[in-house]
Short mmCIF file of C-alpha atoms in Angstrom, two decimals:
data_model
loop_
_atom_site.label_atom_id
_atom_site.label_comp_id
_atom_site.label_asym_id
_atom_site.label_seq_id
_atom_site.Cartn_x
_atom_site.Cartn_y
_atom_site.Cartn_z
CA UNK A 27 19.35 -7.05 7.76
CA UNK A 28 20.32 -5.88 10.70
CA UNK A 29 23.48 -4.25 11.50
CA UNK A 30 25.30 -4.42 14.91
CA UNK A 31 26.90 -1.39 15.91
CA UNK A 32 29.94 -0.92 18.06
CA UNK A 33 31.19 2.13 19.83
CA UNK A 34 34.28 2.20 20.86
CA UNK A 35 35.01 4.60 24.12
CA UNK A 36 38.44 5.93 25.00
CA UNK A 37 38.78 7.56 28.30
CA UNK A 38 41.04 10.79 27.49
CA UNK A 39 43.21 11.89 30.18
CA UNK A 40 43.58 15.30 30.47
CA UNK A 41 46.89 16.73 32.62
CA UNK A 42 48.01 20.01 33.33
CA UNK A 43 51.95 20.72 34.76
CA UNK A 44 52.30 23.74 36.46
CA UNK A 45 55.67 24.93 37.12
CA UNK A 46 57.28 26.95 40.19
CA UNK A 47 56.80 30.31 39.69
CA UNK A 48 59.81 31.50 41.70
CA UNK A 49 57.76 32.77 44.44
CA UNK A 50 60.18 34.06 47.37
CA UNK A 51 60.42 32.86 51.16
CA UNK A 52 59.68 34.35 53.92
CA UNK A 53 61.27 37.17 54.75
CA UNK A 54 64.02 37.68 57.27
CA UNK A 55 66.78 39.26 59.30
CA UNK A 56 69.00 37.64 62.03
CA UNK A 57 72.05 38.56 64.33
CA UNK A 58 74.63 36.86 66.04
CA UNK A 59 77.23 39.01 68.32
CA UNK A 60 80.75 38.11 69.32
CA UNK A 61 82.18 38.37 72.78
CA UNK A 62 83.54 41.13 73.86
CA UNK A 63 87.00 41.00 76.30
CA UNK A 64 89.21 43.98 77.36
CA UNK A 65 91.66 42.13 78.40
CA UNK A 66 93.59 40.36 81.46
CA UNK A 67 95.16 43.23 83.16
CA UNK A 68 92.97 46.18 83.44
CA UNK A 69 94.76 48.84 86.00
CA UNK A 70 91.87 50.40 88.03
CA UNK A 71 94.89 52.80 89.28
CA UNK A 72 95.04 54.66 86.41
CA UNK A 73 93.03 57.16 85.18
CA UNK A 74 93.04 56.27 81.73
CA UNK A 75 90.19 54.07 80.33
CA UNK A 76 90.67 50.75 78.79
CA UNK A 77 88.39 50.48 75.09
CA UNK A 78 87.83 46.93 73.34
CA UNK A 79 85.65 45.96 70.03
CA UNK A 80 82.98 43.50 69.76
CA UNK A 81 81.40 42.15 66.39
CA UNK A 82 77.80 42.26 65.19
CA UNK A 83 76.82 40.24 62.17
CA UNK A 84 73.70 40.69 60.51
CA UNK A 85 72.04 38.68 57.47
CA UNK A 86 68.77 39.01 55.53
CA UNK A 87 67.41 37.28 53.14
CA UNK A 88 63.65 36.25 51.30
CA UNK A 89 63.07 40.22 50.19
CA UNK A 90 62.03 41.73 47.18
CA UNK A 91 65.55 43.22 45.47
CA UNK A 92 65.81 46.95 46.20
CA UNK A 93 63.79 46.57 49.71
CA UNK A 94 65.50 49.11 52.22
CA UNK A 95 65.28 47.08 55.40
CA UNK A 96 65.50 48.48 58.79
CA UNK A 97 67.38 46.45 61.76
CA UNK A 98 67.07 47.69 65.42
CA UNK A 99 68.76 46.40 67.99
CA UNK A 100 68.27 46.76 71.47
CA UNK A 101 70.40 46.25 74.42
CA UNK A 102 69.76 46.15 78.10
CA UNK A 103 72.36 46.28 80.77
CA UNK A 104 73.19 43.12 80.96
CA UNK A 105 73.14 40.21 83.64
CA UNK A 106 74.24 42.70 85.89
CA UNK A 107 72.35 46.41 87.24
CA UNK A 108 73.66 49.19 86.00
CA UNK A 109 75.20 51.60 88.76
CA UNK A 110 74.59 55.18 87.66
CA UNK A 111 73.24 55.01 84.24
CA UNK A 112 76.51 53.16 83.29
CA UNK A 113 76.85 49.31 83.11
CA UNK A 114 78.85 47.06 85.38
CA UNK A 115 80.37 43.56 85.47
CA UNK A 116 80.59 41.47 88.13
CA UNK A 117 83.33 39.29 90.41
CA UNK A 118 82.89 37.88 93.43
CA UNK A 119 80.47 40.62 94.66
CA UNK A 120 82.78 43.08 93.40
CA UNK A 121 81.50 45.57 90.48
CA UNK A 122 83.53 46.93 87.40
CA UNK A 123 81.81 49.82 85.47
CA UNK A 124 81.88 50.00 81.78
CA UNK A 125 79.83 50.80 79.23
CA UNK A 126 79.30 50.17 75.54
CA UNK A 127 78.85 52.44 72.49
CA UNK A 128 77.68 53.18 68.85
CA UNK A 129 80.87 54.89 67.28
CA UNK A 130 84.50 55.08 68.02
CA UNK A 131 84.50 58.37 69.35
CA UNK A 132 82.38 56.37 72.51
CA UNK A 133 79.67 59.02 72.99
CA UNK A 134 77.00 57.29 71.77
CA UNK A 135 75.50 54.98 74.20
CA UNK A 136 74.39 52.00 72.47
CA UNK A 137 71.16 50.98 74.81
CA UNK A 138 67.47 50.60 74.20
CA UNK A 139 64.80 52.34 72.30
CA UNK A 140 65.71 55.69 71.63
CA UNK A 141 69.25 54.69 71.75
CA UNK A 142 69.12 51.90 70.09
CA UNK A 143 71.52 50.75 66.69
CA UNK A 144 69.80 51.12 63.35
CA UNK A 145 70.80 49.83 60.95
CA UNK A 146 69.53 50.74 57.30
CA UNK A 147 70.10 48.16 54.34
CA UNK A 148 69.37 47.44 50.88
CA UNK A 149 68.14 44.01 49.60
CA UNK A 150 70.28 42.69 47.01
CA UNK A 151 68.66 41.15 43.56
CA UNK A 152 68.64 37.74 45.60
CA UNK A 153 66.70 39.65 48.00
CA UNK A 154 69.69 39.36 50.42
CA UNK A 155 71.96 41.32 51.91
CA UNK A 156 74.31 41.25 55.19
CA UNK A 157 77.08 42.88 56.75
CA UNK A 158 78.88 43.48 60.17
CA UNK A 159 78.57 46.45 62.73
CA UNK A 160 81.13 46.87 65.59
CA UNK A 161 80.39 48.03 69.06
CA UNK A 162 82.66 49.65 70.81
CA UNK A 163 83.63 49.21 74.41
CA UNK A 164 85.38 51.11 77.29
CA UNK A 165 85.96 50.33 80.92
CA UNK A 166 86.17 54.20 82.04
CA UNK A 167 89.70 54.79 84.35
CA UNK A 168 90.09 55.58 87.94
CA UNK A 169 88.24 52.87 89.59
CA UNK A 170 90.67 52.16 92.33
CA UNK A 171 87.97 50.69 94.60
CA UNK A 172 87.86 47.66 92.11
CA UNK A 173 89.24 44.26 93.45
CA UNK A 174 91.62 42.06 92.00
CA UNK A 175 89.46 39.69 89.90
CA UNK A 176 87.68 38.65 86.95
CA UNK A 177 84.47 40.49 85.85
CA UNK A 178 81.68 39.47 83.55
CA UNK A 179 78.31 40.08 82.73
CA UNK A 180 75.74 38.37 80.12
CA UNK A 181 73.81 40.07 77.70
CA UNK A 182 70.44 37.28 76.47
CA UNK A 183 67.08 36.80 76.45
CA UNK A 184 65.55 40.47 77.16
CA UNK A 185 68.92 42.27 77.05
CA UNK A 186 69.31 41.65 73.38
CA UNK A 187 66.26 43.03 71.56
CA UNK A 188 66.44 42.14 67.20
CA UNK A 189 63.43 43.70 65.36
CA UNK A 190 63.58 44.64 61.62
CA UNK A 191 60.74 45.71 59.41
CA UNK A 192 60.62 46.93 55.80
CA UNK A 193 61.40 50.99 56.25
CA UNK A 194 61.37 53.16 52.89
CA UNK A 195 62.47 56.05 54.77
CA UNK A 196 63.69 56.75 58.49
CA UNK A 197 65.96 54.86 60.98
CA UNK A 198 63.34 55.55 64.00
CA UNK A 199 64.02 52.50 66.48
CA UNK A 200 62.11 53.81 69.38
CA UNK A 201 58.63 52.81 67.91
CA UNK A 202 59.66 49.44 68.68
CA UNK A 203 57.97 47.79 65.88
CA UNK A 204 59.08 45.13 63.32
CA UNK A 205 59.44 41.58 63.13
CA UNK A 206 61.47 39.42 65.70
CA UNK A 207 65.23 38.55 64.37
CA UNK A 208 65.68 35.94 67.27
CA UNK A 209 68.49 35.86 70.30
CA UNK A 210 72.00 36.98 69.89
CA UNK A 211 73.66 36.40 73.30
CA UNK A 212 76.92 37.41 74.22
CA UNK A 213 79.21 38.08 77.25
CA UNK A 214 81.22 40.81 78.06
CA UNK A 215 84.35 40.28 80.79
CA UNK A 216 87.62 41.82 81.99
CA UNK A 217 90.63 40.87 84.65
CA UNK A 218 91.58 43.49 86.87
CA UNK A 219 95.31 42.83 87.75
CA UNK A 220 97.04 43.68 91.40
CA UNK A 221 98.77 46.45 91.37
CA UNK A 222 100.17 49.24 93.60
CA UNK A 223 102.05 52.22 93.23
CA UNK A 224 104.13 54.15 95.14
CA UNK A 225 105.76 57.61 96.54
CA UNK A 226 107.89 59.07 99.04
CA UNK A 227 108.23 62.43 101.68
CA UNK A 228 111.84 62.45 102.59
CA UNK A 229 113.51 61.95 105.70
CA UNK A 230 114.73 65.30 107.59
CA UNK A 231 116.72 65.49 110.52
CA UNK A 232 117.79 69.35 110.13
CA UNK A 233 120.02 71.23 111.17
CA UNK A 234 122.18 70.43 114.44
CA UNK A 235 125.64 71.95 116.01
CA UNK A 236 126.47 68.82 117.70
CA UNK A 237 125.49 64.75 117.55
CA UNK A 238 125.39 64.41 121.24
CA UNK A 239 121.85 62.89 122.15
CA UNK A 240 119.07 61.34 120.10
CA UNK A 241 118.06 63.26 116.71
CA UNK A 242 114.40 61.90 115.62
CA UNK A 243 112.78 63.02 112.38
CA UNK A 244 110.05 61.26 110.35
CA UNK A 245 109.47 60.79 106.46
CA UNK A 246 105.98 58.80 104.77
CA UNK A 247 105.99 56.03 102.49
CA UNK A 248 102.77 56.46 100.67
CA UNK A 249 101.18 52.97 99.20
CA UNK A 250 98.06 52.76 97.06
CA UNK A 251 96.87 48.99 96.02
CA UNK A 252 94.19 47.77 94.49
CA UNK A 253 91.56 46.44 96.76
CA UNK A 254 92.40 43.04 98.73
CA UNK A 255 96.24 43.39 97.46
CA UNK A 256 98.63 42.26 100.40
CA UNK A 257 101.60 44.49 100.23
CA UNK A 258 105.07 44.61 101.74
CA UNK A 259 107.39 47.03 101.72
CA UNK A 260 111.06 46.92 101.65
CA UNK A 261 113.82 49.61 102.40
CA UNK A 262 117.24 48.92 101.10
CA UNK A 263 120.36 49.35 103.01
CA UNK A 264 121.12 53.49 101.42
CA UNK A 265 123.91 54.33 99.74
CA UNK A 266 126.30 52.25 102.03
CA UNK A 267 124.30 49.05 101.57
CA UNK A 268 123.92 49.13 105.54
CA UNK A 269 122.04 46.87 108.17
CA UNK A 270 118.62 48.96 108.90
CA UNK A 271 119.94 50.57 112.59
CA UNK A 272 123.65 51.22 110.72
CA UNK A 273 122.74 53.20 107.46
CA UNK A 274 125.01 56.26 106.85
CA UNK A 275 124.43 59.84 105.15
CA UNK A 276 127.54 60.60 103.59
CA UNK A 277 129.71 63.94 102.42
CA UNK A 278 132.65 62.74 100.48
CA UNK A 279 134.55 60.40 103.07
CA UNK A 280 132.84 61.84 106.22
CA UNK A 281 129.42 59.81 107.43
CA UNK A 282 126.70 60.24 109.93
CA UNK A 283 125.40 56.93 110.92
CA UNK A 284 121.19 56.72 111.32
CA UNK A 285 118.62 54.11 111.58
CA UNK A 286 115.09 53.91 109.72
CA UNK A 287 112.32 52.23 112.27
CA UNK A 288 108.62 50.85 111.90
CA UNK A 289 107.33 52.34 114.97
CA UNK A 290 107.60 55.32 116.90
CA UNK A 291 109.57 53.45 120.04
CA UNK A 292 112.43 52.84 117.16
CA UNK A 293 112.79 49.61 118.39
CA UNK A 294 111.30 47.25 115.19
CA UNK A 295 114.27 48.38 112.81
CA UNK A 296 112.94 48.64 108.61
CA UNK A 297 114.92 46.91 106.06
CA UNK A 298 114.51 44.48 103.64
CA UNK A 299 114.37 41.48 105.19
CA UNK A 300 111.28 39.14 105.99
CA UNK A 301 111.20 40.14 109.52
CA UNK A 302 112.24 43.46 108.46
CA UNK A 303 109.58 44.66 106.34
CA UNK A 304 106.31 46.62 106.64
CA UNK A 305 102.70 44.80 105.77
CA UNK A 306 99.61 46.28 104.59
CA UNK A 307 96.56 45.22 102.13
CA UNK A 308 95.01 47.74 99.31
CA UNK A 309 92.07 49.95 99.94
CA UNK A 310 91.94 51.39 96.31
CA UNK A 311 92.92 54.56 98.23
CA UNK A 312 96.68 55.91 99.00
CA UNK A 313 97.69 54.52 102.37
CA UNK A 314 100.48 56.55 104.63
CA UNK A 315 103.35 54.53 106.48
CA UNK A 316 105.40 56.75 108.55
CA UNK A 317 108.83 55.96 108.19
CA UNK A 318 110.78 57.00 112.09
CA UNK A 319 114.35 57.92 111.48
CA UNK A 320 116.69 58.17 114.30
CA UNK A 321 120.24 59.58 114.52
CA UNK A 322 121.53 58.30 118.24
CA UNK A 323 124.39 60.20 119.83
CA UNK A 324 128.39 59.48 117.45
CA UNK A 325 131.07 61.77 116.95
CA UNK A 326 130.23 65.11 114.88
CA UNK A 327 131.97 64.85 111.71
CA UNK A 328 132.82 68.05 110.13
CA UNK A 329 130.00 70.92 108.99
CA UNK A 330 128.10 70.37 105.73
CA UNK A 331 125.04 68.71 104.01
CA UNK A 332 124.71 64.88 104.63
CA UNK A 333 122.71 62.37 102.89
CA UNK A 334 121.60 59.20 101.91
CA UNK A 335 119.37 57.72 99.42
CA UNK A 336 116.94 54.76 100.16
CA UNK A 337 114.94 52.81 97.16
CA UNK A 338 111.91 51.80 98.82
CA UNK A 339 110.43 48.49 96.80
CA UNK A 340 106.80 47.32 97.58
CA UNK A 341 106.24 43.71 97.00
CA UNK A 342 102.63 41.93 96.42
#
């Protein structure tokens, strides 16, 4: 007898899973940078400087935990050429100097490779880490020369170098090695205000026995504006609060009457009326107006000291 036989086949499927093993991403570093503004009335007239802050923000991430990390960051002078190793803004083809630093003392440059920022960190156990670093600004005083205006100047592309690397020891950024950490642009500006300031040399007609026939003495109005400022100045009417040919110097009730003029013919009177007043426009520099006082021929009052005070006002 013969026996059939049957095999029976099963296909086994065999599967394997393999989880995630946690391995990290890439690694790296980026910066962004805040404007930076000092302000909307900068006085080029004085000699003191004029300091602002900016922000820089930094952020890692994708490292092994405990990685010291090295960030440089480079920056050029800007959208505008530097004038003297020291970095300018611009305005209507006018220049501002300024310049921008590492630490708040300001005597750090903060430029390009050997003086660039470093800026050492630690990965965290997420293999993160990130923080801020300020730059500090100043616009450096005395730059009379400056117009009226508003000033900027662009820091992107080249001007803003990121590079970071992996740096167990050292905070040398002049190798100029690393990985890129992308752009970071940012703009730097300031508004120099009008402004003008002003002094006096006084009046003198010495000394005289008798007020019988013209007595002419000068004094100086001296003016300094910024650049481009129209100016006008005014004289008031003296102590008597006088019409500009009929001001009086004074001892107790006793007067001498005078006259302040704008020209050295004494014939265009200075006061403070439209028509009255002296013109210029600022040079930056101190400008000289020579004030012509005349004392025309009155009655001698008795001996003694006479005098008069006039507030000079300069309008723009």
């Amino acid at each position: 007898m013969n026996t059939t036989r049957f095999a029976a086949m099963v296909l086994l499927a065999i599967a394997i899973v393999v989880c995630g093993t946690g391995q990290s991403s890439a690694q790296s570093c980026g910066v962004t940078i805040s404007n930076m503004n000092f302000g909307p009335n900068i006085d080029t007239l004085s000699s003191s400087p004029v300091d602002t802050t900016g922000e820089l923000q930094f952020s890692c991430s994708g490292w092994p935990a405990s990685e010291r990390i090295l960030i440089c960051v480079h920056l050029g002078e800007g959208s505008v050429s530097s004038g003297g190793g020291v970095r300018r803004m611009e305005g209507g083809g006018n220049h501002l100097l300024y310049q921008l630093y590492q630490n708040p003392e300001r005597s750090i440059v903060w430029g390009s490779a050997s003086m660039a920022a470093s800026i050492a960190v630690t990965a965290e156990g997420t293999g993160a880490v990130s923080g801020t670093r300020t730059i500090y600004g100043r616009v450096p005083g005395g730059q009379s020369t400056a117009a009226a205006t508003t000033y900027s100047s662009t820091f992107s592309g080249a001007d803003v170098e990121i590079l970071y690397r992996a740096e167990p020891v050292g905070n040398d950024c002049a190798t100029g090695s690393g990985s890129s950490g992308g752009a970071a642009n940012f703009d730097v500006e300031a508004t120099v205000a009008q402004n003008c300031i002003v002094s006096t040399a006084p009046v003198n007609f010495g000394s005289h026995g008798a007020l019988n026939a013209n007595i002419d003495a000068t004094g100086t109005v001296y003016v300094t504006c910024t650049l481009a400022t129209n100016y006008a100045i005014r004289l008031d009417g003296g102590g008597a609060a006088a019409a500009p040919t009929a001001r009086r110097m004074a001892k107790g009730s006793d007067s001498i009457t005078y006259g302040l003029y704008r020209n050295i013919a004494r014939d265009q009177p200075w006061g403070d009326t439209e028509e009255t007043r002296a013109h210029g426009t600022g040079s930056g520099s101190v400008q000289s107006h020579t004030v012509y006082g005349r004392v025309a021929p009155q009655t001698t009052p008795p001996t003694g000291v006479y005098s008069d005070t006039v507030v000079v006002i300069v309008d723009y």
